[in-house]
PDB file of C-alpha atoms in Angstrom:
ATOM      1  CA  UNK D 156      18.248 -14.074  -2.567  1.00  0.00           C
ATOM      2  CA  UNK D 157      22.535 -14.290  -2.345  1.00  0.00           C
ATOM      3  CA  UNK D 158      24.231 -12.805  -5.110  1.00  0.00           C
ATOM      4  CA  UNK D 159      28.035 -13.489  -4.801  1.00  0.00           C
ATOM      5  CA  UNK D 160      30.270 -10.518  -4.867  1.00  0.00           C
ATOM      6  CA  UNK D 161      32.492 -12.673  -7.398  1.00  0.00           C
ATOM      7  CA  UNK D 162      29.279 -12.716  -9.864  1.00  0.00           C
ATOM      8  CA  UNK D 163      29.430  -8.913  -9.057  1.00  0.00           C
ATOM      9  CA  UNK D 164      32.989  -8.404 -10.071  1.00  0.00           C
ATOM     10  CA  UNK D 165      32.764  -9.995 -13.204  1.00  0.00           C
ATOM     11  CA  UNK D 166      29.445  -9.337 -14.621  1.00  0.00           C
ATOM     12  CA  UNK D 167      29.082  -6.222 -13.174  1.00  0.00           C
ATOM     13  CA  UNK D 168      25.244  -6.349 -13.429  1.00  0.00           C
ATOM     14  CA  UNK D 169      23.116  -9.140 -12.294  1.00  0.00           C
ATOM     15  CA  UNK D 170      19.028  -9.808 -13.132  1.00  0.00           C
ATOM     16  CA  UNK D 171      17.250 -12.059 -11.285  1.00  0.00           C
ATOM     17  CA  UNK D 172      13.744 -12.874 -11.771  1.00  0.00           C
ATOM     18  CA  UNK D 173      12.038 -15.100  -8.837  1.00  0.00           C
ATOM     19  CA  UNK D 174       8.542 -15.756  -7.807  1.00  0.00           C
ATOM     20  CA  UNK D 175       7.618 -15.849  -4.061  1.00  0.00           C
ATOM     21  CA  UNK D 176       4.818 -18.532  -3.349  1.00  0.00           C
ATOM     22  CA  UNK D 177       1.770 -18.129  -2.191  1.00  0.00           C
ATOM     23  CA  UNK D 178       2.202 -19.661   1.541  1.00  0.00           C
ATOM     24  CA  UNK D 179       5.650 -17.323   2.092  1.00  0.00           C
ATOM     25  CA  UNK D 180       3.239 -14.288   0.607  1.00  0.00           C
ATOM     26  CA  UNK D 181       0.631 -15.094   2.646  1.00  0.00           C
ATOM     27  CA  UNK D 182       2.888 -15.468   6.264  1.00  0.00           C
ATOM     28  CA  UNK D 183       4.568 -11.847   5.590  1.00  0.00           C
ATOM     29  CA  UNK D 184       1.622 -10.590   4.117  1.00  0.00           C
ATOM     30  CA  UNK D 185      -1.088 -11.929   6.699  1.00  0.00           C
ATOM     31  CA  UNK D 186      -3.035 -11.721   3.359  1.00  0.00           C
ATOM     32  CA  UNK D 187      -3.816 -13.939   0.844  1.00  0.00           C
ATOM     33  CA  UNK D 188      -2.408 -13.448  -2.516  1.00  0.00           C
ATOM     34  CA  UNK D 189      -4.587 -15.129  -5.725  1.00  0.00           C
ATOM     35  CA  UNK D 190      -0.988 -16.434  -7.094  1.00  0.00           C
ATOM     36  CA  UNK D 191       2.547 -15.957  -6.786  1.00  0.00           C
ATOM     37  CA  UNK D 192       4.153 -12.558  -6.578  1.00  0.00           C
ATOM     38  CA  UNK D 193       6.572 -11.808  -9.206  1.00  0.00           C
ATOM     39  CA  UNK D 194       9.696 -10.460  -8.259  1.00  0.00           C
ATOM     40  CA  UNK D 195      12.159  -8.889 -10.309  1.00  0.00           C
ATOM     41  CA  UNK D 196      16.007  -7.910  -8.807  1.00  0.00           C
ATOM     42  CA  UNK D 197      18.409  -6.244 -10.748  1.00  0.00           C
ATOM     43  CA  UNK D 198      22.061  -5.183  -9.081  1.00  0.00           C
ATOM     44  CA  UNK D 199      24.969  -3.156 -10.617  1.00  0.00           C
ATOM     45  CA  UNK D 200      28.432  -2.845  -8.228  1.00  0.00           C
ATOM     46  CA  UNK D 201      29.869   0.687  -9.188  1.00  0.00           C
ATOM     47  CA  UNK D 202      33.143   1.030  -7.276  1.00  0.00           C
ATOM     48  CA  UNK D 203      32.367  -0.104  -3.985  1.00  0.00           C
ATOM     49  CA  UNK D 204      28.567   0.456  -3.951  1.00  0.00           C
ATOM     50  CA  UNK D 205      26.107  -2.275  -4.944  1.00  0.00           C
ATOM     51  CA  UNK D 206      23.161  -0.478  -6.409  1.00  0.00           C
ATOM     52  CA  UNK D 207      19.655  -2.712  -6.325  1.00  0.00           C
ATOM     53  CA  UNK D 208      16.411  -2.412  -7.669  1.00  0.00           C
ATOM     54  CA  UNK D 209      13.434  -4.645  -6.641  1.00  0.00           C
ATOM     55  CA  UNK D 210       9.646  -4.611  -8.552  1.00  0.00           C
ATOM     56  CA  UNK D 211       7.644  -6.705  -7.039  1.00  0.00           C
ATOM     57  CA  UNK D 212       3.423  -6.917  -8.737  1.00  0.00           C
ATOM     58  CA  UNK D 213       0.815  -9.810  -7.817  1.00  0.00           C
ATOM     59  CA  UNK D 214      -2.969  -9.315  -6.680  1.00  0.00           C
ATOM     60  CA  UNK D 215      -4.251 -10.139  -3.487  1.00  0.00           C
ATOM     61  CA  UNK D 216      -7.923 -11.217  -2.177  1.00  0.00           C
ATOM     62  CA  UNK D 217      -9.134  -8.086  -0.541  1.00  0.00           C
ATOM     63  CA  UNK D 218     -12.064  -6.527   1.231  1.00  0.00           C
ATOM     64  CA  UNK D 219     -13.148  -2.934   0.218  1.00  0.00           C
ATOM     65  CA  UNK D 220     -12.494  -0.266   2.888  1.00  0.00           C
ATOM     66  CA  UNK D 221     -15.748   1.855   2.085  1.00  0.00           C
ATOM     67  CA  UNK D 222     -18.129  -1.173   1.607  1.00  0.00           C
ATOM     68  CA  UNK D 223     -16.558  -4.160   3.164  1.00  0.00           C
ATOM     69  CA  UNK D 224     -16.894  -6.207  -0.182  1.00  0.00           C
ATOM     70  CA  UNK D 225     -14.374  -9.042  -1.194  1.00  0.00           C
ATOM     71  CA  UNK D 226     -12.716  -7.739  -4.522  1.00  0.00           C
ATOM     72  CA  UNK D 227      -8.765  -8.143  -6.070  1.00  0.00           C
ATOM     73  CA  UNK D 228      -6.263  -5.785  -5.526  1.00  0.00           C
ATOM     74  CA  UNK D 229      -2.693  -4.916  -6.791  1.00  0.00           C
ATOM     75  CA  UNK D 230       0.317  -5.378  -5.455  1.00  0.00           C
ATOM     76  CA  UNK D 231       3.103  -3.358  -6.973  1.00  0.00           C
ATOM     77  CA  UNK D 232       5.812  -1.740  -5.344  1.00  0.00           C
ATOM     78  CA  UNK D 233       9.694  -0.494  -6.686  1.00  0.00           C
ATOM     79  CA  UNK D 234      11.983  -0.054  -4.335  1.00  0.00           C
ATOM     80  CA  UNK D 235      16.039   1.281  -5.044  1.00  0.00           C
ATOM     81  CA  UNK D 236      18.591   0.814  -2.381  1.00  0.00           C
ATOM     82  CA  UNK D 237      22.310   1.482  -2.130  1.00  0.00           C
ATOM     83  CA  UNK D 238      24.423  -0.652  -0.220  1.00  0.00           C
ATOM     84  CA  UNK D 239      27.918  -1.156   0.434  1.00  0.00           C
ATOM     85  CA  UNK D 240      30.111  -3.827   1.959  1.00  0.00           C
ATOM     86  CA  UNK D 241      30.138  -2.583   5.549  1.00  0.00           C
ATOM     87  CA  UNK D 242      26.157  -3.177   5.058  1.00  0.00           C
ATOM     88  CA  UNK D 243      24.511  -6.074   7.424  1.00  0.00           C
ATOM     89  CA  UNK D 244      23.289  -7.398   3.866  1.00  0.00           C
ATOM     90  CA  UNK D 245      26.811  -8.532   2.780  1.00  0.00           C
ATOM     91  CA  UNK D 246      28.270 -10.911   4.807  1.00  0.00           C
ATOM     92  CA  UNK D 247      32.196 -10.860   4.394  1.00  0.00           C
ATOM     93  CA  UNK D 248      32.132 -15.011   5.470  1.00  0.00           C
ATOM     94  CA  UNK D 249      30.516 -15.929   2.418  1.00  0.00           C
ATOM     95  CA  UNK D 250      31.487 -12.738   0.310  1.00  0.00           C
ATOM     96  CA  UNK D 251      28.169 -12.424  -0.704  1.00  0.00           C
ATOM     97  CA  UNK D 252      25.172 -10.058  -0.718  1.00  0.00           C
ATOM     98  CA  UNK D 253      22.237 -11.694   0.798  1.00  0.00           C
ATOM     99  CA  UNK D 254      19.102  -9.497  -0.253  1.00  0.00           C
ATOM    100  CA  UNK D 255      16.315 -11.826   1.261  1.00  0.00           C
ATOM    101  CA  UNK D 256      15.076  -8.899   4.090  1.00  0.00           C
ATOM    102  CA  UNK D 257      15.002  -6.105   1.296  1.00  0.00           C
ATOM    103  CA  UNK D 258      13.150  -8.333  -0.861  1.00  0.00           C
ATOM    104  CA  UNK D 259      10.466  -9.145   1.809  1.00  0.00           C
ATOM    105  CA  UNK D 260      10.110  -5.191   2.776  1.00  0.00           C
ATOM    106  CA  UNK D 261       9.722  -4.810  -1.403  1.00  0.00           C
ATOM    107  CA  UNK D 262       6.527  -7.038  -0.846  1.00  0.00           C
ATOM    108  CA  UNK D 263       5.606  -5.739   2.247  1.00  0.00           C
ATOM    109  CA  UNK D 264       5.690  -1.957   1.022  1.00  0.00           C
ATOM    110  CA  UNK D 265       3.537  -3.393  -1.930  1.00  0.00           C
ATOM    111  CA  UNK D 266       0.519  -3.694  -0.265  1.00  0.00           C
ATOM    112  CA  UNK D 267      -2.201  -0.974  -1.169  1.00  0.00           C
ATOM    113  CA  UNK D 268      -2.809   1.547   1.699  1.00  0.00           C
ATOM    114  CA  UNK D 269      -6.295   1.672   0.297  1.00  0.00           C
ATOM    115  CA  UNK D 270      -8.902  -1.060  -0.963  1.00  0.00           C
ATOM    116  CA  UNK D 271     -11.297  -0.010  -3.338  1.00  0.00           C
ATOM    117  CA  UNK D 272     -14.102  -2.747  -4.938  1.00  0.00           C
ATOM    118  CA  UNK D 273     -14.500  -0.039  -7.770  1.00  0.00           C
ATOM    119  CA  UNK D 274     -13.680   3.688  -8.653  1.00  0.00           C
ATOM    120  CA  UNK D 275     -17.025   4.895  -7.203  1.00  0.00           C
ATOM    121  CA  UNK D 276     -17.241   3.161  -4.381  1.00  0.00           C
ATOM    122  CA  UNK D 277     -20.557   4.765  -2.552  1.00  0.00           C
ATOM    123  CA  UNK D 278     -19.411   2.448   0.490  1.00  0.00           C
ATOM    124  CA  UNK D 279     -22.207   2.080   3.699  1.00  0.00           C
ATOM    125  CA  UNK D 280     -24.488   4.264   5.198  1.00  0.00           C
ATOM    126  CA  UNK D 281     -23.450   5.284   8.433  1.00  0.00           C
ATOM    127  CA  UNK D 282     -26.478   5.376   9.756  1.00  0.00           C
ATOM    128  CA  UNK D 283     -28.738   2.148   8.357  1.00  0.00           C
ATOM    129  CA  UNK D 284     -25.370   0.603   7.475  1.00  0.00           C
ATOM    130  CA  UNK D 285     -26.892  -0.613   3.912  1.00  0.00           C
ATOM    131  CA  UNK D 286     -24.343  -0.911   1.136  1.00  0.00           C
ATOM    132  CA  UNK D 287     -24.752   2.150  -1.142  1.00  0.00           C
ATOM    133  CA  UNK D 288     -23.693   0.201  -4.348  1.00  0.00           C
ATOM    134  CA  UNK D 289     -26.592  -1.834  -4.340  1.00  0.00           C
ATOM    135  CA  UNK D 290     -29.645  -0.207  -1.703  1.00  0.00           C
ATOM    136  CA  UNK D 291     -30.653   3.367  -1.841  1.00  0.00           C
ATOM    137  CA  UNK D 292     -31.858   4.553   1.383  1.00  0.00           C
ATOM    138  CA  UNK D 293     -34.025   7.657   2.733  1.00  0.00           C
ATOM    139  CA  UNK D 294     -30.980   7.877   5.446  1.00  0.00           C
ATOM    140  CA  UNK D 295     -29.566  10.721   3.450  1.00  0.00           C
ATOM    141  CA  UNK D 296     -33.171  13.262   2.914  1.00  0.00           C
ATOM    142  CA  UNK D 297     -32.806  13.163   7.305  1.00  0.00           C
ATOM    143  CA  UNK D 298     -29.250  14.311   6.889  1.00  0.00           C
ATOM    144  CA  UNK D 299     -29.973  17.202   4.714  1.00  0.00           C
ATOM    145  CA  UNK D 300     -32.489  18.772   6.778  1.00  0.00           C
ATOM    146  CA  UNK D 301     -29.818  18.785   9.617  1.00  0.00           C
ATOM    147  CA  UNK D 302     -31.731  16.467  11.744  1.00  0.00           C
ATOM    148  CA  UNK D 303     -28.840  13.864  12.697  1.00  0.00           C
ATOM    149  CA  UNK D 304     -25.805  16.545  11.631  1.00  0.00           C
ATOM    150  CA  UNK D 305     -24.006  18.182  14.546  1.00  0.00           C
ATOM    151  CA  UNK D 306     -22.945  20.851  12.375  1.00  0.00           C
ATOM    152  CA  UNK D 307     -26.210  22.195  11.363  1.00  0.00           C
ATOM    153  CA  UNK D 308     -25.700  24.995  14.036  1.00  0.00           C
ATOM    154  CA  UNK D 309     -22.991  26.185  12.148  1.00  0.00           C
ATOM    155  CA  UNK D 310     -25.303  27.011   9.571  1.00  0.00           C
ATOM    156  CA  UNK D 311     -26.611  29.637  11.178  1.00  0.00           C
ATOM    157  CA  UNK D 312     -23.118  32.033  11.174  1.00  0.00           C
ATOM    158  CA  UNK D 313     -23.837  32.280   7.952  1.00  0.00           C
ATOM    159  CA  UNK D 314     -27.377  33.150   8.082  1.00  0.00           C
ATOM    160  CA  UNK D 315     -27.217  35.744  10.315  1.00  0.00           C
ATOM    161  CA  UNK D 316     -23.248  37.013  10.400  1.00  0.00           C
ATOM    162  CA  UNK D 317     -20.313  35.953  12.419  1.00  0.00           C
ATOM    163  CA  UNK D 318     -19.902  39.251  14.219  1.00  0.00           C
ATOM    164  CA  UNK D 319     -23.136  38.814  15.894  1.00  0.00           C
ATOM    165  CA  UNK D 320     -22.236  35.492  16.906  1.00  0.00           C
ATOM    166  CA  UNK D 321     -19.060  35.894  19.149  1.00  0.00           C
ATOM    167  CA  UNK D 322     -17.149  36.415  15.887  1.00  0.00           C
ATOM    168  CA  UNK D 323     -14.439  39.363  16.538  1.00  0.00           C
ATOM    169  CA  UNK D 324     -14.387  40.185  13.189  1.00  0.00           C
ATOM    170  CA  UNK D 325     -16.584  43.262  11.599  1.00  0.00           C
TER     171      UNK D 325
END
């Protein structure tokens, strides 16, 4: 994305409204997206300052981090930067802004930092590794009774008092 400074100078505020394809998505993204991301640029020169704002939404093919299940998940990031003409974006050969690499970190940034099939998500049991969301397992009745849980010991501070425990508090 170029945006001339001489569109900049005269219109003072510029819109642009692109879609990225699903192939370009899916190289930067090393995900792949169920469509086209939209992509929506806006830029305003005050004075010597070009001030941009990117949105960028779509919906990617996903696996869910608790339970490993293939579900859809947003993409939506907005991103504001301020630039100015002794920025590597504006090249003073072409006297234009070219805004391609802050685009692509828009749609990088975009991607969730979590996965989730669904709200509650139960996810796997760590121990039988069955998928909580559809099996109920008797994994769970073990790990109450402290069986399996390295921190059942702890239990017992409380039972009987810290200070008898190597606790320097009274």
């Amino acid at each position: 994305m170029r945006i001339a400074l001489s569109t900049l100078t005269s219109r003072r505020h510029v819109s642009i409204h692109e879609k990225m394809d699903v192939d370009t998505a899916k190289e930067l993204l090393d995900v792949t997206p169920t469509r086209s991301l939209a992509i929506s640029l806006s830029a305003e020169l005050v004075e010597d300052k070009l001030f941009v704002h990117i949105d960028v939404s779509g919906e990617i093919n996903a696996r869910c981090d608790l339970c490993g299940e293939e579900c859809l998940a947003p993409l939506a990031c907005s991103m504001d930067e301020e630039l100015e003409l002794t920025d590597p974006y504006f090249d003073p050969e072409d006297e234009a802004f070219d805004l391609s690499e802050l685009v692509e970190e828009a749609v990088v940034m975009s991607l969730p930092r979590t996965v989730r099939c669904k709200a509650d998500c139960k996810g796997l049991c760590p121990h039988c590794g069955c998928n909580r969301n559809y099996e109920v397992c008797d994994c769970e009745q073990s790990e109450s009774t402290g069986s399996n849980n390295p921190f059942a010991q702890l239990q017992s501070l409380f039972s009987t008092g810290g200070a008898n425990n190597g606790s320097t508090k009274m």
